[in-house]
XYZ file of C-alpha atoms in Angstrom:
139
model
C 14.762 63.388 43.139
C 12.712 61.152 45.396
C 12.892 60.965 49.164
C 14.494 57.493 49.196
C 17.400 58.746 47.074
C 17.888 61.717 49.399
C 17.970 59.414 52.422
C 20.628 57.237 50.770
C 22.665 60.279 49.724
C 22.464 61.629 53.272
C 23.732 58.280 54.556
C 26.805 58.597 52.313
C 27.317 62.245 53.319
C 27.074 61.292 56.999
C 29.714 58.630 56.381
C 32.020 61.301 54.921
C 31.419 63.462 57.999
C 32.294 60.589 60.350
C 35.043 58.849 58.413
C 36.688 61.801 56.626
C 40.172 60.484 57.522
C 39.553 57.117 55.875
C 40.417 56.447 52.218
C 36.951 57.067 50.774
C 36.338 56.935 47.044
C 33.233 57.406 44.928
C 32.739 53.647 44.568
C 32.681 53.109 48.342
C 30.321 56.039 48.862
C 28.082 54.906 46.005
C 27.878 51.465 47.629
C 26.634 53.069 50.856
C 24.010 54.969 48.857
C 23.079 51.830 46.884
C 23.764 53.611 43.574
C 26.167 53.291 40.687
C 29.185 55.620 40.976
C 28.042 57.833 38.095
C 24.481 58.141 39.340
C 25.734 58.762 42.868
C 28.058 61.592 41.775
C 25.361 63.299 39.682
C 22.711 62.882 42.373
C 25.030 64.078 45.154
C 25.874 67.236 43.234
C 22.209 67.879 42.449
C 21.197 67.390 46.086
C 24.058 69.177 47.885
C 25.477 71.585 45.306
C 28.984 70.118 45.156
C 30.706 66.916 44.139
C 31.357 64.160 46.695
C 35.110 64.838 46.437
C 34.636 68.549 47.061
C 32.422 67.865 50.073
C 34.917 65.385 51.519
C 37.841 67.763 51.034
C 35.899 70.557 52.734
C 35.374 68.276 55.743
C 39.069 67.397 55.760
C 40.135 71.049 55.570
C 37.656 71.937 58.302
C 39.230 69.338 60.594
C 42.723 70.361 59.522
C 42.002 73.939 60.588
C 41.114 72.709 64.077
C 44.299 70.624 64.306
C 46.452 73.474 63.017
C 44.956 75.906 65.548
C 46.173 73.615 68.328
C 49.703 74.139 67.043
C 51.150 70.838 68.260
C 51.271 69.067 64.884
C 53.249 69.793 61.731
C 51.401 70.549 58.511
C 52.536 67.183 57.136
C 51.186 65.330 60.175
C 47.872 67.200 59.900
C 47.680 66.370 56.192
C 47.912 62.644 56.888
C 45.746 62.819 60.033
C 42.791 64.123 58.035
C 43.114 61.448 55.361
C 45.018 63.216 52.601
C 47.830 61.308 50.946
C 49.527 64.181 49.109
C 50.895 67.202 50.934
C 50.848 69.228 47.712
C 47.185 68.499 46.971
C 46.251 69.112 50.598
C 48.073 72.457 50.676
C 46.544 73.552 47.373
C 43.013 72.688 48.462
C 43.530 74.229 51.913
C 44.772 77.463 50.343
C 41.851 77.476 47.871
C 39.283 77.083 50.646
C 40.864 79.125 53.443
C 42.718 81.810 51.529
C 46.119 81.166 53.113
C 48.567 78.291 53.242
C 48.349 75.720 56.039
C 51.682 76.971 57.410
C 50.490 80.582 57.495
C 47.213 79.515 59.120
C 49.095 77.499 61.754
C 51.482 80.375 62.501
C 48.696 82.938 62.929
C 47.392 83.790 66.405
C 44.014 82.122 67.038
C 43.407 83.403 70.577
C 40.614 85.754 69.498
C 38.405 82.744 68.678
C 39.080 80.876 71.914
C 36.083 82.385 73.725
C 33.621 81.411 70.991
C 31.548 78.275 71.725
C 32.557 75.335 69.526
C 29.129 75.114 67.856
C 29.405 78.744 66.717
C 33.095 78.463 65.802
C 32.285 75.535 63.516
C 29.908 77.695 61.497
C 32.200 80.733 61.439
C 35.327 78.798 60.477
C 33.773 76.485 57.865
C 35.949 76.590 54.767
C 34.355 78.287 51.753
C 35.970 78.576 48.346
C 37.207 82.100 47.822
C 35.109 82.539 44.652
C 31.958 81.404 46.445
C 32.504 83.821 49.312
C 32.807 86.777 46.926
C 29.790 85.810 44.842
C 27.497 85.115 47.792
C 24.541 87.504 47.844
C 24.628 90.055 50.627
C 21.500 90.794 52.590
């Protein structure tokens, strides 16, 4: 993959990071990257190791975790606030990435992480698929 393609893919990934709550689809992201949807999806996966949809949902779940930790929003409100349109799909993906349901995550005490700086908490609380966490090499 050439450097120009990587720059365009990064532009689309940055858009997902910024506008995760917007209704983004592969066509819109491919337009940002100046690629066809098929080429964009294949190139994105080759460059970043996951599909555009998977990356976007990870961003949405990451933001949902932060909103749920606050405790002042219902799971349904959080679902729509992060750009998901189906509570069932949101809950399934959240559970897949976090290992517990959004309701259980919201109900759990999160005080032990309050003293951690936000930049460190972001790394420590980043959602990872359960299968990936188990298969990650240990050093």
